[in-house]
CSV table of C-alpha atoms in Angstrom, one decimal:
chain,number,residue,atom,x,y,z
A,1,MET,CA,-2.9,-48.4,47.0
A,2,LYS,CA,-1.3,-47.6,50.7
A,3,SER,CA,2.1,-47.8,51.0
A,4,ALA,CA,4.0,-46.2,54.8
A,5,VAL,CA,7.8,-45.4,54.9
A,6,GLU,CA,9.6,-47.0,57.9
A,7,THR,CA,13.1,-46.0,58.6
A,8,LEU,CA,15.1,-49.3,59.6
A,9,ASN,CA,18.8,-47.0,59.7
A,10,PRO,CA,20.4,-43.3,58.3
A,11,THR,CA,20.7,-45.6,55.0
A,12,ARG,CA,18.0,-48.0,54.7
A,13,VAL,CA,14.6,-47.9,55.1
A,14,ARG,CA,11.3,-50.9,54.2
A,15,LEU,CA,8.1,-49.1,51.7
A,16,SER,CA,5.2,-51.7,52.7
A,17,ILE,CA,2.4,-51.5,50.3
A,18,GLU,CA,-1.4,-52.6,50.3
A,19,VAL,CA,-3.1,-53.2,47.1
A,20,PRO,CA,-5.8,-53.3,46.7
A,21,PHE,CA,-7.2,-56.6,43.8
A,22,GLU,CA,-8.5,-54.1,41.9
A,23,GLU,CA,-5.7,-52.6,40.9
A,24,LEU,CA,-4.3,-55.6,39.6
A,25,LYS,CA,-7.2,-55.4,37.0
A,26,ASP,CA,-4.2,-54.2,34.5
A,27,SER,CA,-1.5,-56.4,34.9
A,28,LEU,CA,-4.2,-59.2,34.5
A,29,ASP,CA,-5.6,-58.9,31.8
A,30,ALA,CA,-1.6,-58.4,30.8
A,31,ALA,CA,0.0,-61.0,31.5
A,32,TYR,CA,-3.8,-63.6,30.3
A,33,LYS,CA,-2.4,-62.1,26.7
A,34,LYS,CA,0.8,-63.0,28.0
A,35,ILE,CA,0.8,-66.6,28.1
A,36,ASN,CA,-2.3,-67.4,25.0
A,37,GLN,CA,0.7,-66.3,22.4
A,38,GLN,CA,2.3,-68.4,24.4
A,39,VAL,CA,0.8,-71.6,24.7
A,40,THR,CA,-1.1,-74.5,22.2
A,41,VAL,CA,-4.4,-75.5,23.1
A,42,LYS,CA,-6.9,-77.7,20.8
A,43,GLY,CA,-10.0,-76.3,20.1
A,44,PHE,CA,-9.0,-73.0,20.4
A,45,ARG,CA,-7.2,-70.3,18.0
A,46,LYS,CA,-3.6,-68.9,19.3
A,47,GLY,CA,-4.2,-65.9,21.2
A,48,LYS,CA,-8.2,-66.8,21.4
A,49,ILE,CA,-7.6,-69.2,24.7
A,50,PRO,CA,-10.8,-68.1,27.5
A,51,ALA,CA,-8.9,-66.8,31.0
A,52,ARG,CA,-11.6,-69.4,32.3
A,53,VAL,CA,-9.4,-72.0,29.8
A,54,ILE,CA,-6.4,-71.4,31.0
A,55,ASP,CA,-6.6,-70.9,34.4
A,56,GLN,CA,-8.1,-74.8,34.3
A,57,ARG,CA,-5.2,-76.0,31.8
A,58,PHE,CA,-1.8,-73.8,33.2
A,59,GLY,CA,-3.7,-72.8,36.7
A,60,ARG,CA,-4.4,-69.7,38.1
A,61,GLY,CA,-1.3,-69.2,40.3
A,62,ALA,CA,0.8,-69.3,37.2
A,63,VAL,CA,-1.5,-65.9,36.1
A,64,LEU,CA,-0.4,-64.7,39.6
A,65,GLU,CA,2.7,-64.6,39.6
A,66,GLU,CA,2.7,-62.8,35.7
A,67,ALA,CA,0.2,-60.7,36.7
A,68,VAL,CA,2.4,-59.8,40.1
A,69,ASN,CA,5.7,-59.7,38.2
A,70,ASP,CA,3.9,-57.2,36.2
A,71,ALA,CA,3.0,-54.8,38.4
A,72,LEU,CA,5.4,-54.7,41.6
A,73,PRO,CA,7.9,-52.2,39.4
A,74,LYS,CA,4.9,-50.1,39.2
A,75,PHE,CA,3.4,-50.4,42.8
A,76,TYR,CA,7.7,-49.1,44.0
A,77,THR,CA,7.6,-46.8,42.2
A,78,GLU,CA,4.3,-44.6,42.8
A,79,ALA,CA,5.4,-45.9,46.4
A,80,VAL,CA,9.3,-44.0,46.1
A,81,ASN,CA,7.6,-41.1,44.7
A,82,GLU,CA,4.1,-40.8,46.2
A,83,ALA,CA,6.8,-40.8,49.9
A,84,GLU,CA,9.7,-38.8,48.6
A,85,ILE,CA,12.6,-40.4,48.7
A,86,ASP,CA,15.7,-40.5,47.0
A,87,VAL,CA,16.8,-44.1,46.7
A,88,LEU,CA,19.6,-46.1,45.3
A,89,GLY,CA,20.1,-49.3,43.9
A,90,GLN,CA,17.7,-51.9,43.4
A,91,PRO,CA,14.8,-52.8,45.8
A,92,GLU,CA,14.8,-56.4,48.4
A,93,VAL,CA,11.6,-57.5,47.8
A,94,ASP,CA,9.1,-60.0,49.1
A,95,ILE,CA,5.6,-59.8,48.5
A,96,THR,CA,4.0,-60.9,52.5
A,97,GLU,CA,0.2,-61.9,51.2
A,98,LEU,CA,-1.9,-62.6,47.7
A,99,LYS,CA,-5.3,-63.1,48.6
A,100,ASP,CA,-6.5,-63.8,44.8
A,101,GLY,CA,-9.4,-61.2,44.7
A,102,GLU,CA,-8.9,-59.3,47.6
A,103,THR,CA,-5.2,-58.0,48.8
A,104,LEU,CA,-1.7,-58.3,47.5
A,105,ASN,CA,0.9,-57.0,50.5
A,106,PHE,CA,4.7,-56.6,50.1
A,107,THR,CA,7.6,-55.2,50.8
A,108,ALA,CA,10.4,-53.4,49.7
A,109,GLU,CA,13.8,-52.4,51.3
A,110,VAL,CA,16.2,-50.7,49.6
A,111,ASP,CA,18.8,-48.2,50.1
A,112,VAL,CA,18.2,-43.9,50.6
A,113,ARG,CA,20.3,-40.8,49.8
A,114,PRO,CA,20.9,-40.1,53.7
A,115,THR,CA,20.4,-36.9,54.6
A,116,ILE,CA,23.3,-34.3,54.8
A,117,GLU,CA,23.7,-30.9,56.7
A,118,ILE,CA,26.3,-28.8,55.5
A,119,PRO,CA,27.3,-26.8,58.5
A,120,ASP,CA,29.0,-23.2,57.7
A,121,TYR,CA,32.0,-23.6,56.4
A,122,SER,CA,33.3,-20.2,55.0
A,123,GLY,CA,35.6,-20.6,58.2
A,124,ILE,CA,37.7,-23.5,56.4
A,125,GLU,CA,41.8,-22.8,56.3
A,126,VAL,CA,44.6,-24.5,53.4
A,127,GLU,CA,48.0,-24.3,53.4
A,128,VAL,CA,49.1,-25.1,50.1
A,129,ASP,CA,52.5,-24.1,48.0
A,130,ALA,CA,53.5,-20.8,47.2
A,131,VAL,CA,54.5,-20.2,43.3
A,132,GLU,CA,58.5,-19.7,43.0
A,133,VAL,CA,59.8,-20.8,39.6
A,134,THR,CA,64.0,-20.7,40.1
A,135,ASP,CA,66.9,-20.1,37.9
A,136,GLU,CA,67.6,-24.0,38.8
A,137,ASP,CA,63.4,-24.5,37.2
A,138,ILE,CA,64.6,-22.6,34.1
A,139,GLU,CA,67.6,-24.0,33.4
A,140,LYS,CA,66.5,-27.3,33.7
A,141,SER,CA,63.4,-26.0,31.1
A,142,VAL,CA,65.8,-25.4,28.7
A,143,GLU,CA,68.5,-28.5,29.0
A,144,GLN,CA,64.5,-30.6,28.1
A,145,LEU,CA,64.0,-28.4,25.2
A,146,ARG,CA,67.8,-29.0,24.4
A,147,GLU,CA,67.8,-33.2,24.4
A,148,ARG,CA,64.5,-32.5,22.2
A,149,PHE,CA,67.0,-31.1,19.5
A,150,ALA,CA,70.1,-33.6,20.4
A,151,SER,CA,71.5,-35.1,17.1
A,152,THR,CA,73.7,-38.6,17.2
A,153,SER,CA,76.2,-39.7,15.1
A,154,PRO,CA,77.8,-43.2,15.6
A,155,VAL,CA,81.3,-43.7,16.8
A,156,GLU,CA,83.9,-46.7,16.8
A,157,ARG,CA,84.0,-46.9,20.5
A,158,ALA,CA,82.8,-49.1,23.6
A,159,ALA,CA,79.3,-48.3,25.1
A,160,GLU,CA,78.9,-44.7,27.9
A,161,ASP,CA,76.5,-43.9,29.8
A,162,GLY,CA,74.2,-41.2,26.9
A,163,ASP,CA,75.1,-43.4,24.0
A,164,VAL,CA,71.9,-43.8,21.8
A,165,VAL,CA,73.1,-47.9,20.7
A,166,THR,CA,70.9,-50.3,17.7
A,167,ILE,CA,70.0,-53.4,19.4
A,168,ASP,CA,68.5,-56.7,18.7
A,169,LEU,CA,67.2,-58.2,21.6
A,170,GLU,CA,66.2,-62.3,22.0
A,171,ALA,CA,65.3,-63.6,25.7
A,172,LYS,CA,64.5,-66.9,27.0
A,173,VAL,CA,62.5,-68.5,29.9
A,174,ASP,CA,63.4,-71.9,30.7
A,175,GLY,CA,65.8,-72.1,27.8
A,176,GLU,CA,63.0,-71.3,25.3
A,177,VAL,CA,62.7,-68.1,22.6
A,178,LEU,CA,59.8,-66.7,23.9
A,179,GLU,CA,57.8,-66.1,20.7
A,180,ASP,CA,57.7,-62.6,21.6
A,181,GLY,CA,60.6,-62.0,22.8
A,182,VAL,CA,62.8,-61.2,19.5
A,183,ALA,CA,63.1,-57.7,18.3
A,184,SER,CA,65.7,-56.1,16.3
A,185,GLY,CA,66.8,-52.5,15.4
A,186,VAL,CA,65.9,-51.1,19.3
A,187,SER,CA,67.1,-48.1,19.7
A,188,TYR,CA,67.3,-46.9,24.2
A,189,THR,CA,69.6,-43.9,25.3
A,190,ILE,CA,71.7,-45.5,27.6
A,191,GLY,CA,70.3,-45.0,31.2
A,192,SER,CA,67.3,-43.8,29.9
A,193,GLY,CA,65.5,-46.0,32.1
A,194,GLU,CA,63.7,-46.9,29.8
A,195,LEU,CA,63.9,-51.4,28.7
A,196,LEU,CA,64.9,-53.7,31.0
A,197,ASP,CA,66.4,-53.3,34.7
A,198,GLY,CA,69.7,-54.7,34.1
A,199,ILE,CA,70.7,-53.7,30.6
A,200,ASP,CA,72.7,-50.5,31.1
A,201,ASP,CA,75.1,-52.5,32.6
A,202,ALA,CA,75.1,-54.7,30.2
A,203,VAL,CA,75.6,-53.0,27.2
A,204,LYS,CA,78.3,-50.5,28.0
A,205,GLY,CA,81.5,-50.9,27.9
A,206,LEU,CA,80.0,-53.0,24.0
A,207,GLU,CA,81.8,-51.3,20.8
A,208,ALA,CA,79.2,-52.5,18.0
A,209,GLY,CA,79.4,-56.4,17.4
A,210,GLY,CA,79.5,-56.5,21.2
A,211,GLU,CA,77.2,-59.3,22.6
A,212,ALA,CA,75.9,-59.6,26.8
A,213,THR,CA,73.8,-61.7,28.7
A,214,PHE,CA,71.9,-60.7,31.5
A,215,THR,CA,69.2,-62.1,33.6
A,216,SER,CA,65.9,-59.5,34.2
A,217,GLU,CA,62.8,-59.7,34.8
A,218,LEU,CA,60.1,-59.2,32.1
A,219,LYS,CA,57.9,-56.3,32.0
A,220,GLY,CA,55.0,-56.9,29.5
A,221,GLY,CA,54.8,-60.2,26.8
A,222,SER,CA,52.6,-63.6,27.1
A,223,ALA,CA,56.1,-63.9,29.6
A,224,ALA,CA,55.7,-61.1,31.9
A,225,GLY,CA,56.8,-60.7,35.3
A,226,LYS,CA,59.3,-63.7,34.3
A,227,GLU,CA,62.6,-64.0,35.2
A,228,ALA,CA,63.9,-64.7,31.3
A,229,GLU,CA,68.1,-64.8,30.4
A,230,VAL,CA,68.1,-61.8,27.6
A,231,THR,CA,70.9,-61.7,25.4
A,232,VAL,CA,71.1,-58.0,23.7
A,233,LYS,CA,73.6,-57.7,20.9
A,234,VAL,CA,74.7,-54.4,20.2
A,235,THR,CA,74.9,-53.5,16.6
A,236,GLN,CA,75.6,-49.5,16.8
A,237,VAL,CA,77.3,-47.0,18.5
A,238,ALA,CA,75.8,-43.6,18.4
A,239,ALA,CA,76.8,-40.6,20.4
A,240,ARG,CA,74.1,-37.5,21.1
A,241,GLU,CA,75.6,-33.9,20.6
A,242,LEU,CA,73.3,-31.0,21.7
A,243,PRO,CA,73.5,-28.1,20.3
A,244,GLU,CA,74.6,-24.6,21.9
A,245,LEU,CA,72.1,-22.5,23.9
A,246,ASP,CA,72.4,-19.5,23.0
A,247,ASP,CA,70.0,-17.4,20.1
A,248,GLU,CA,70.4,-19.3,16.5
A,249,PHE,CA,68.7,-22.3,19.2
A,250,ALA,CA,65.6,-20.5,20.5
A,251,GLN,CA,65.4,-19.7,16.7
A,252,LEU,CA,65.3,-23.4,16.1
A,253,ALA,CA,63.6,-24.6,18.7
A,254,SER,CA,60.6,-22.0,19.7
A,255,GLU,CA,59.1,-18.9,18.3
A,256,PHE,CA,61.8,-16.4,20.1
A,257,ASP,CA,65.0,-14.7,18.2
A,258,THR,CA,67.1,-15.2,21.4
A,259,LEU,CA,67.3,-16.9,24.1
A,260,GLU,CA,67.0,-15.2,26.7
A,261,GLU,CA,63.0,-14.7,25.2
A,262,LEU,CA,62.8,-18.4,25.2
A,263,LYS,CA,64.0,-18.1,29.2
A,264,ALA,CA,61.6,-15.1,29.6
A,265,ASP,CA,58.7,-17.7,28.3
A,266,SER,CA,60.0,-21.2,30.0
A,267,ARG,CA,59.5,-18.8,33.3
A,268,LYS,CA,56.4,-17.8,32.4
A,269,ARG,CA,54.9,-21.1,31.2
A,270,LEU,CA,56.1,-22.1,34.5
A,271,GLU,CA,54.7,-20.1,36.7
A,272,ASN,CA,50.9,-21.6,35.0
A,273,MET,CA,52.1,-25.3,35.1
A,274,LYS,CA,52.1,-24.1,39.3
A,275,GLN,CA,49.9,-21.6,39.7
A,276,TYR,CA,48.0,-24.8,38.1
A,277,ASP,CA,49.0,-26.9,40.6
A,278,GLN,CA,48.4,-25.3,43.5
A,279,ALA,CA,45.2,-23.8,42.8
A,280,THR,CA,44.3,-28.1,42.4
A,281,GLN,CA,46.0,-28.5,46.0
A,282,ALA,CA,43.8,-26.2,46.8
A,283,GLN,CA,40.6,-28.0,45.4
A,284,GLU,CA,42.5,-31.3,47.1
A,285,ARG,CA,43.0,-29.2,50.6
A,286,VAL,CA,39.0,-27.2,50.9
A,287,LEU,CA,37.2,-30.5,49.2
A,288,GLU,CA,39.3,-32.8,52.3
A,289,LYS,CA,38.3,-29.7,55.1
A,290,LEU,CA,34.5,-30.1,54.3
A,291,LEU,CA,34.0,-33.9,54.4
A,292,GLU,CA,35.8,-33.8,57.2
A,293,LEU,CA,33.0,-31.0,58.8
A,294,VAL,CA,29.7,-32.7,57.5
A,295,GLU,CA,29.2,-36.9,59.6
A,296,VAL,CA,28.1,-38.9,55.6
A,297,PRO,CA,26.8,-42.7,56.5
A,298,VAL,CA,27.6,-44.2,54.0
A,299,PRO,CA,24.8,-47.6,53.2
A,300,GLU,CA,26.5,-50.6,53.5
A,301,LYS,CA,25.0,-51.8,49.9
A,302,LEU,CA,26.6,-49.2,47.5
A,303,LEU,CA,30.6,-49.3,50.2
A,304,GLU,CA,30.6,-52.8,48.6
A,305,ASP,CA,29.3,-52.8,45.1
A,306,GLU,CA,31.6,-49.4,44.4
A,307,ILE,CA,35.0,-52.0,45.9
A,308,ASN,CA,34.1,-54.0,43.8
A,309,THR,CA,33.5,-51.6,41.0
A,310,ARG,CA,37.4,-50.2,42.0
A,311,LYS,CA,38.9,-53.2,42.2
A,312,HIS,CA,37.5,-54.6,39.3
A,313,ASN,CA,38.4,-51.9,36.4
A,314,LEU,CA,41.7,-52.0,37.7
A,315,GLU,CA,42.0,-55.9,38.0
A,316,HIS,CA,40.2,-55.8,34.4
A,317,HIS,CA,41.5,-53.5,32.2
A,318,GLN,CA,44.2,-51.1,34.2
A,319,LEU,CA,46.8,-54.3,34.8
A,320,GLY,CA,45.8,-56.0,32.0
A,321,GLN,CA,46.9,-53.3,29.4
A,322,MET,CA,50.2,-53.3,31.6
A,323,GLY,CA,50.2,-57.5,31.6
A,324,LEU,CA,50.0,-57.5,35.1
A,325,ASP,CA,47.2,-59.4,37.7
A,326,LEU,CA,46.9,-57.9,41.3
A,327,GLU,CA,49.5,-60.3,42.9
A,328,LYS,CA,52.5,-59.1,40.4
A,329,TYR,CA,50.9,-55.7,41.2
A,330,LEU,CA,51.1,-55.5,44.9
A,331,GLU,CA,53.7,-56.8,44.9
A,332,ILE,CA,55.4,-54.2,42.7
A,333,GLN,CA,53.6,-52.2,44.8
A,334,GLY,CA,55.1,-53.7,48.3
A,335,LYS,CA,51.9,-54.1,49.4
A,336,THR,CA,49.9,-56.7,51.4
A,337,ALA,CA,46.6,-58.1,49.6
A,338,GLU,CA,44.7,-56.8,53.7
A,339,GLU,CA,47.1,-53.2,53.2
A,340,PHE,CA,45.5,-52.9,49.5
A,341,ASP,CA,42.4,-54.4,50.7
A,342,THR,CA,41.9,-50.7,53.9
A,343,GLU,CA,43.1,-48.3,51.2
A,344,THR,CA,40.5,-49.6,48.0
A,345,LYS,CA,37.7,-49.4,50.8
A,346,GLU,CA,38.7,-45.6,52.1
A,347,ALA,CA,39.3,-44.3,48.7
A,348,ALA,CA,35.5,-45.5,47.6
A,349,VAL,CA,34.2,-43.8,51.3
A,350,LYS,CA,35.9,-40.8,50.2
A,351,GLY,CA,33.8,-41.0,46.9
A,352,ILE,CA,31.0,-41.5,47.7
A,353,LYS,CA,31.5,-39.0,50.9
A,354,THR,CA,32.6,-36.1,48.2
A,355,GLN,CA,29.4,-37.2,45.7
A,356,PHE,CA,26.6,-37.2,48.7
A,357,VAL,CA,28.1,-34.0,50.5
A,358,LEU,CA,28.5,-32.1,47.0
A,359,ASP,CA,25.3,-33.2,45.4
A,360,GLU,CA,24.0,-31.5,48.2
A,361,LEU,CA,24.9,-28.5,47.6
A,362,VAL,CA,23.9,-28.1,44.6
A,363,LYS,CA,20.7,-28.9,45.6
A,364,ARG,CA,21.0,-26.0,48.6
A,365,GLU,CA,22.8,-23.6,46.4
A,366,LYS,CA,20.8,-24.0,43.6
A,367,LEU,CA,23.1,-24.4,41.0
A,368,ASN,CA,22.1,-25.7,37.1
A,369,VAL,CA,24.8,-26.7,34.0
A,370,ASN,CA,24.9,-24.3,31.0
A,371,GLN,CA,25.2,-26.4,27.3
A,372,GLU,CA,28.4,-23.7,27.2
A,373,GLU,CA,29.7,-25.5,30.4
A,374,LEU,CA,28.6,-29.0,30.3
A,375,THR,CA,30.3,-28.7,26.2
A,376,GLU,CA,33.5,-27.4,27.5
A,377,HIS,CA,33.4,-30.5,30.3
A,378,LEU,CA,32.5,-32.7,27.8
A,379,MET,CA,36.1,-31.4,25.1
A,380,ARG,CA,38.6,-31.7,28.3
A,381,ARG,CA,37.1,-35.6,28.7
A,382,ALA,CA,37.8,-36.4,25.3
A,383,ALA,CA,41.5,-34.4,25.5
A,384,SER,CA,41.9,-36.8,28.0
A,385,SER,CA,40.6,-40.3,27.3
A,386,GLY,CA,43.0,-39.5,23.8
A,387,MET,CA,40.1,-39.2,21.7
A,388,SER,CA,38.4,-37.3,19.8
A,389,PRO,CA,35.4,-35.0,21.0
A,390,ASP,CA,33.0,-36.3,18.1
A,391,GLN,CA,34.2,-39.6,18.7
A,392,PHE,CA,33.4,-38.9,22.3
A,393,ALA,CA,30.3,-36.8,22.3
A,394,GLN,CA,29.1,-40.0,20.9
A,395,ALA,CA,30.0,-42.5,23.0
A,396,VAL,CA,28.7,-40.4,26.1
A,397,VAL,CA,25.5,-40.5,25.0
A,398,GLU,CA,24.9,-44.5,23.4
A,399,GLY,CA,26.1,-45.2,27.1
A,400,GLY,CA,23.2,-43.1,28.3
A,401,GLN,CA,26.4,-41.4,30.8
A,402,VAL,CA,25.6,-37.4,30.0
A,403,PRO,CA,23.6,-37.3,32.9
A,404,LEU,CA,27.3,-38.0,34.9
A,405,LEU,CA,28.7,-36.2,33.0
A,406,VAL,CA,26.3,-33.3,33.6
A,407,GLY,CA,26.6,-34.7,37.4
A,408,GLU,CA,30.1,-34.5,37.8
A,409,VAL,CA,29.9,-30.2,35.9
A,410,ALA,CA,27.5,-29.5,39.1
A,411,ARG,CA,30.1,-30.6,41.8
A,412,GLY,CA,32.4,-28.9,40.2
A,413,LYS,CA,30.6,-26.0,40.9
A,414,ALA,CA,29.2,-26.8,43.9
A,415,LEU,CA,33.0,-27.3,45.1
A,416,ALA,CA,34.3,-24.3,43.8
A,417,VAL,CA,31.8,-22.3,45.9
A,418,VAL,CA,33.5,-23.7,49.0
A,419,VAL,CA,37.0,-22.6,47.5
A,420,GLU,CA,35.4,-19.4,46.9
A,421,ALA,CA,34.5,-19.4,50.1
A,422,ALA,CA,37.8,-21.0,51.7
A,423,THR,CA,40.9,-19.3,53.5
A,424,VAL,CA,43.4,-20.0,51.4
A,425,LYS,CA,47.1,-19.8,52.0
A,426,ASP,CA,50.9,-20.3,50.1
A,427,THR,CA,53.5,-21.8,52.4
A,428,ASN,CA,54.8,-17.8,52.8
A,429,GLY,CA,51.5,-16.9,54.8
A,430,GLU,CA,50.1,-15.0,51.2
A,431,VAL,CA,46.7,-15.2,51.1
A,432,ILE,CA,45.8,-16.6,47.8
A,433,ASP,CA,43.1,-15.5,45.7
A,434,LEU,CA,42.2,-18.1,43.2
A,435,ASP,CA,40.4,-17.5,39.8
A,436,ASP,CA,38.5,-20.9,40.3
A,437,ASP,CA,37.6,-23.0,37.2
A,438,GLU,CA,34.9,-24.2,37.1
A,439,ASP,CA,35.3,-26.9,35.2
A,440,GLU,CA,38.8,-27.4,37.0
A,441,THR,CA,37.0,-28.6,40.1
A,442,ALA,CA,34.8,-31.4,38.5
A,443,GLU,CA,38.3,-32.4,37.5
A,444,THR,CA,39.1,-32.2,41.6
A,445,VAL,CA,36.4,-34.2,41.9
A,446,GLN,CA,36.2,-36.7,39.8
A,447,ALA,CA,40.0,-37.6,40.6
A,448,ALA,CA,39.2,-37.4,43.9
A,449,SER,CA,36.1,-40.6,43.4
A,450,GLU,CA,38.4,-42.0,40.9
A,451,GLU,CA,35.6,-43.6,39.8
A,452,THR,CA,31.8,-42.8,39.7
A,453,PRO,CA,30.7,-44.6,42.8
A,454,ALA,CA,28.3,-48.1,41.5
A,455,GLU,CA,25.0,-45.3,42.6
A,456,ASP,CA,25.6,-44.1,39.9
A,457,LYS,CA,26.6,-47.6,38.0
A,458,ALA,CA,23.8,-49.6,39.8
A,459,GLU,CA,20.7,-47.4,39.9
A,460,ASP,CA,18.9,-48.9,38.4
A,461,THR,CA,15.6,-48.0,37.8
A,462,ALA,CA,12.2,-50.6,39.7
A,463,GLU,CA,11.1,-50.7,35.8
A,464,ASP,CA,14.3,-52.2,35.1
A,465,LYS,CA,13.9,-55.1,36.9
A,466,THR,CA,12.6,-56.3,40.9
A,467,GLU,CA,12.8,-58.7,42.7
A,468,ALA,CA,10.2,-61.0,43.9
C-alpha cells in the first residue's frame, strides 16, 4: 500500500491511497465466505459454493464491492497511522479507480486537529474581585438561617406579605379546567415568587375561606406558556414567627454555644466561598487571555456538529424538562433567533478552542492523570449530577466516557499550569497567590466548553464506519 497526504487547509487533509490487488486477498476471501452464508445455489451445499459459481450467478462486481467495503477501513487507518495525523470525525471517501486483479485507488478527505503554537504565557495578567466580607454580609447570612427556623401559627385576619397561606388552585384555559390544573392544600409564602405571577396580589387581603380569580401565564404542565384563568381559594392564613437572635438560637441552629461564635463561623464560611469564587474567576479570565494569545483554526464540520449538538441538548433535554420550546425560551430571554444562533456559535468556537489549546499544553508539558486524580474528579462530577459515585462510575464506564473524564482532568491540570504562571491581582491591587485545585480548574474548563465538543462524541474510527 502507498499513501500520500495533501494539506487542503490548516484543518483538513486529503489522503490518496493506492492498494495493490494482492493486498485485497483477505477481504476477497471474506467476501466470498459472507456471500456463501447468505445465498443458496441448487446442487451446492450452503457455504460450499465455489467462487466461480458466485461470480457467474451474482456477479464479480458484488464480490468486489463487499471486499472493498471490508478493506477500506483497514487501509485508511494504516494510512492515517503512517502519516501520523490526528483525525477528527469520519472521512469522506471516494474510490477513484478499481481494476479487478490490478489495483484499488481511493482518496479520503478528513478534518484534522490543527497544529497550534503556544506562545509564552507567563506575562498574562488578570484582575479579580477582592475577598471582602462585610458585617452586612454576615447579618444577611444569619438572617437566612433564622428564616429556616421560622415557625408559623394560624391567625384570623387577612393575609399579608410574608404570611404562609394554604390554598386550593384551579386553572382554566379557554374556559376548560386543565387535567393537571387543579391542586389542593398548597402551602405558599406570600412574596416568595415561587408560584404564578399575580398570585401575591390575588391572595393579599383574603381571609380563610376567601376566593379570588386572576390571569397568569402558566410556567409548566400541559399548557405551559399559555394564559390561564386561575381561581385561588385561601383555606388558612398563618403568620411566620422568627426566633430571637440570641445564644439560644445559636444553640438551636448550629453546633455553637453563642451567637458570636455562630457569626464568626459565618464570616469564615463566606470568606471561603468568596475565595473559591475568586479562584474560579481567575481561572476563567486567565483562560480567556490565553485563548486571545493563540491562533486556533476551527474545522468547519466540527464546528457545525458542535453547534447542532448544543442546540439539540438545549431543545430536547434542558427545555423539555421545563416544558418549554425554543421559541418560548427565546421570548423569555428576550433574544431573537439570530442572536441565539450567534451566541451558540461563539460558545461552540470557544469550547473547541479551549480543548485544542489545553490539549496541546497537556502534550507539551507531558501532563498525566493518575487514578487518585481521576477518582476525585469522578466524585465531584457524581455529586453535581445528583448520582451516587457508584452509579455515576457505572454510567461512565458503560458509556465509554472514561477518556472524556481523563481529558477533563488533564486540561484542568494544563490550565492550572498557566494560572500559576500568570499574575493575578484583586481590585485592591493586591497580588493573589492562588492555591490552585486542579480539579476546580477542570470544572472551569468544563464550564468553558459547556458540552463536550462534537469531536469527542462523533470521532468514530474508520473501523466503525467508512462511507464509500
